[in-house]
C-alpha positions as a Markdown table, in Angstrom:
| # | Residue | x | y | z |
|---|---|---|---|---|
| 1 | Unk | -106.3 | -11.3 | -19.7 |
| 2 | Unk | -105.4 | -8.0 | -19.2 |
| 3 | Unk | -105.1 | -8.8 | -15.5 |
| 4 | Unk | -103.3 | -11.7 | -16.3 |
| 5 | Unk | -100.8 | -10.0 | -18.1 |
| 6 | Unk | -99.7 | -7.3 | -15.9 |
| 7 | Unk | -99.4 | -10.3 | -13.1 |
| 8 | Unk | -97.0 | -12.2 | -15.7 |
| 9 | Unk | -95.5 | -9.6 | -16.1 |
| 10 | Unk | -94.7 | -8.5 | -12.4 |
| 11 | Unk | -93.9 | -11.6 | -11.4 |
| 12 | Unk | -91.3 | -11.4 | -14.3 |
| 13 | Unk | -90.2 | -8.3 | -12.7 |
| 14 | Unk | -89.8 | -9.8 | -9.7 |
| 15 | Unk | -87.8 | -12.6 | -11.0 |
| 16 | Unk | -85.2 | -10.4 | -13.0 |
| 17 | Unk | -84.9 | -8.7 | -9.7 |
| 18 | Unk | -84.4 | -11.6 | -8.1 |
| 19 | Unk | -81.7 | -13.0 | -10.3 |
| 20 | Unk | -79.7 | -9.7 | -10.9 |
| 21 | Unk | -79.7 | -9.7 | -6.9 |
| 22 | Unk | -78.2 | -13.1 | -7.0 |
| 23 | Unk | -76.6 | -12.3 | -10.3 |
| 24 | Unk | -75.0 | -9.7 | -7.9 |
| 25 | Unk | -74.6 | -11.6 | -4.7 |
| 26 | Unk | -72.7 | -14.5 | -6.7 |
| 27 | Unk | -70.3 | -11.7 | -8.6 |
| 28 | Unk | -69.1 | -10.2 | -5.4 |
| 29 | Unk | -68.3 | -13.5 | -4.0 |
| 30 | Unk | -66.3 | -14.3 | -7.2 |
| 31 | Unk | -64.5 | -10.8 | -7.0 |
| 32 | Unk | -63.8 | -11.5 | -3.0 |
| 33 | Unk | -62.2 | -15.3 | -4.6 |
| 34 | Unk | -60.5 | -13.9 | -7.5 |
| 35 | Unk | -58.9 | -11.4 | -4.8 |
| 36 | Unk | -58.0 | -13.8 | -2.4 |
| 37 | Unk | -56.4 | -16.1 | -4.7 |
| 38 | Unk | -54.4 | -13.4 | -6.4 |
| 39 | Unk | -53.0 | -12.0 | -2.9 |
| 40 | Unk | -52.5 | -15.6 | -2.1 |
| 41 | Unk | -50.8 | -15.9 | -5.5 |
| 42 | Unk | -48.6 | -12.8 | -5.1 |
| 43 | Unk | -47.7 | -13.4 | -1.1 |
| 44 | Unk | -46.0 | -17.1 | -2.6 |
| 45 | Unk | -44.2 | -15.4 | -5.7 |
| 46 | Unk | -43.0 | -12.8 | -3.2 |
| 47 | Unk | -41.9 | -15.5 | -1.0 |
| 48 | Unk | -39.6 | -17.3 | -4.1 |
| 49 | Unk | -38.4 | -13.4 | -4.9 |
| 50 | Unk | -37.5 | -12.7 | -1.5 |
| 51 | Unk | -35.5 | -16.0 | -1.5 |
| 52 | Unk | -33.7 | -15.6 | -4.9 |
| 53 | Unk | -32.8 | -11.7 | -4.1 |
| 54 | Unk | -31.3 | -13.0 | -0.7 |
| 55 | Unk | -29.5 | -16.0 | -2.8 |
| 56 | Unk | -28.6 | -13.5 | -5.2 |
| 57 | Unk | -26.8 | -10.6 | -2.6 |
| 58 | Unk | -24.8 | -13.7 | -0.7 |
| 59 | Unk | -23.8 | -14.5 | -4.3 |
| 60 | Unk | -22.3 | -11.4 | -5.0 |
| 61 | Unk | -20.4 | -10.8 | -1.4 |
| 62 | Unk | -19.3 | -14.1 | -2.0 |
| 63 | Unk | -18.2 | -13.4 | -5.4 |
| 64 | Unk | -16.2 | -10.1 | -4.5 |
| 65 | Unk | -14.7 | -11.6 | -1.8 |
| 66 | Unk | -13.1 | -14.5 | -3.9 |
| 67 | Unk | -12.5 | -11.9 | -6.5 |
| 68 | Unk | -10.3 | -10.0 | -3.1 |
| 69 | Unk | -8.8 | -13.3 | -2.4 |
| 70 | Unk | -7.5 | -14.3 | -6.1 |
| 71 | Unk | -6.0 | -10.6 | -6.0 |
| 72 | Unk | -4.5 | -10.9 | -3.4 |
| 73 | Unk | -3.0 | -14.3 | -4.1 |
| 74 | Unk | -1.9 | -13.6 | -7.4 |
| 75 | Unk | 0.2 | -10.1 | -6.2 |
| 76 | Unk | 1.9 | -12.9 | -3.6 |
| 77 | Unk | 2.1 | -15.8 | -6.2 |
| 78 | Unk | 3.8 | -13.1 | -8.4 |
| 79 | Unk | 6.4 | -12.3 | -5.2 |
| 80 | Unk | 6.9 | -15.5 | -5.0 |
| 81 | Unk | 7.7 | -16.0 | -8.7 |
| 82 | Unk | 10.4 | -13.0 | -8.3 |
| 83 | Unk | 12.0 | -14.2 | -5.5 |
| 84 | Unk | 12.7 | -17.6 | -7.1 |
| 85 | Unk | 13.7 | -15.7 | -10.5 |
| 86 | Unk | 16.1 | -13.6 | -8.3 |
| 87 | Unk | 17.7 | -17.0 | -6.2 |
| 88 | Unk | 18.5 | -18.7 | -9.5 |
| 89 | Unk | 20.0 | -15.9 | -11.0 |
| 90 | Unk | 22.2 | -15.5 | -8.1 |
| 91 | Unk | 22.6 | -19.0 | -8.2 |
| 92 | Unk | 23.9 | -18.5 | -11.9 |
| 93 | Unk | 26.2 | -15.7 | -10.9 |
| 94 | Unk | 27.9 | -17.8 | -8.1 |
| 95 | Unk | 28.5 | -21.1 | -10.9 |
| 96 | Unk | 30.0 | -18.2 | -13.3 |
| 97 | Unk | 32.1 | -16.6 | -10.1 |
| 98 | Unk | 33.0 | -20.2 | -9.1 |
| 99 | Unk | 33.8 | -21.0 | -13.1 |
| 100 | Unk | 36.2 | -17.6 | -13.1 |
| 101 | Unk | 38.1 | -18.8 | -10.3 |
| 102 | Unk | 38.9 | -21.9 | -11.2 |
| 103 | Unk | 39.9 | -20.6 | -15.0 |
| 104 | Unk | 42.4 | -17.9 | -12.7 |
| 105 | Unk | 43.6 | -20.9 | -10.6 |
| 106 | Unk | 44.3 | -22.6 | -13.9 |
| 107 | Unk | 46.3 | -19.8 | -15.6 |
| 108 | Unk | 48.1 | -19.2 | -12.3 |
| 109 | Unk | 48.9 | -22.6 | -11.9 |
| 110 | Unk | 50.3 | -22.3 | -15.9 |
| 111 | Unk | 52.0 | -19.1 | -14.9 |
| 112 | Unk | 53.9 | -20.5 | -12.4 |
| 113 | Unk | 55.0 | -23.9 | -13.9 |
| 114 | Unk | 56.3 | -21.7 | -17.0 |
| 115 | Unk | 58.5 | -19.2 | -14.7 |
| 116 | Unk | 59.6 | -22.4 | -13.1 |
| 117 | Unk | 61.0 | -23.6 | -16.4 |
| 118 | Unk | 62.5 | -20.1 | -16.9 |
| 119 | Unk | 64.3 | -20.0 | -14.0 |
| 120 | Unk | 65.9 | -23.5 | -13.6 |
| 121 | Unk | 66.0 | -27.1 | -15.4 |
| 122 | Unk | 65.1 | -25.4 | -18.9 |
| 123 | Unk | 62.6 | -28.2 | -19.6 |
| 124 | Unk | 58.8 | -27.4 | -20.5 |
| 125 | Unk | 57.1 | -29.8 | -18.0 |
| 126 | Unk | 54.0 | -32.0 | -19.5 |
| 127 | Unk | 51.4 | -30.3 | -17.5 |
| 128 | Unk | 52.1 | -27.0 | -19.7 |
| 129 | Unk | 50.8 | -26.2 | -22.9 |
| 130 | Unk | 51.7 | -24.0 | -25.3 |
């Protein structure tokens, strides 16, 4: 028996051997999969990151140029805006100019229809008032 048990327990031996080799074998190939699905897994998310920072940079020159543009259109929107203010208040000063003239043509026209009457006939004509 004795025999018998140092064969049992060689040929034990000889299996653990032979499944921690495999054991082994089987948990390298899983480490060489688990590494090629993570590179795999990390060369597609850089792909997507790549794309989005890209997106992201033509965003932002995109963004400052409009920002340029909107600057620059309100500084000739506000010119604008001036030079309309600046024609209707000339235009109000050329009504009040043309409303002062026609008052003076008025009082002249008074003026002379009273030294008229003091001069001659003596009458106060109907145009005049007093």
């Amino acid at each position: 028996m004795c025999s018998t048990l140092s064969e049992i327990v060689k040929r034990h031996t000889a299996e653990q051997a032979v499944r921690r080799k495999d054991s082994d074998v089987r948990r390298q190939e899983a480490s060489v999969a688990a590494q090629k699905v993570s590179k795999v897994l990390v060369e597609s998310l850089n792909e997507g990151v790549a794309a989005v920072f890209t997106t992201q940079k033509q965003l932002e020159l995109e963004a400052k140029h409009l920002q340029s543009s909107l600057v620059k259109y309100t500084k000739l929107s506000n010119q604008w805006i001036s030079m309309v203010e600046n024609f209707n208040q000339a235009l109000k000063e050329i009504g009040d100019v043309e409303n002062w003239a026609e008052r003076i043509e008025a009082d002249m026209h008074s003026i002379s229809q009273g030294l008229e009457f003091v001069q001659g006939s003596g009458e106060v004509p109907e145009s005049i008032s007093l």
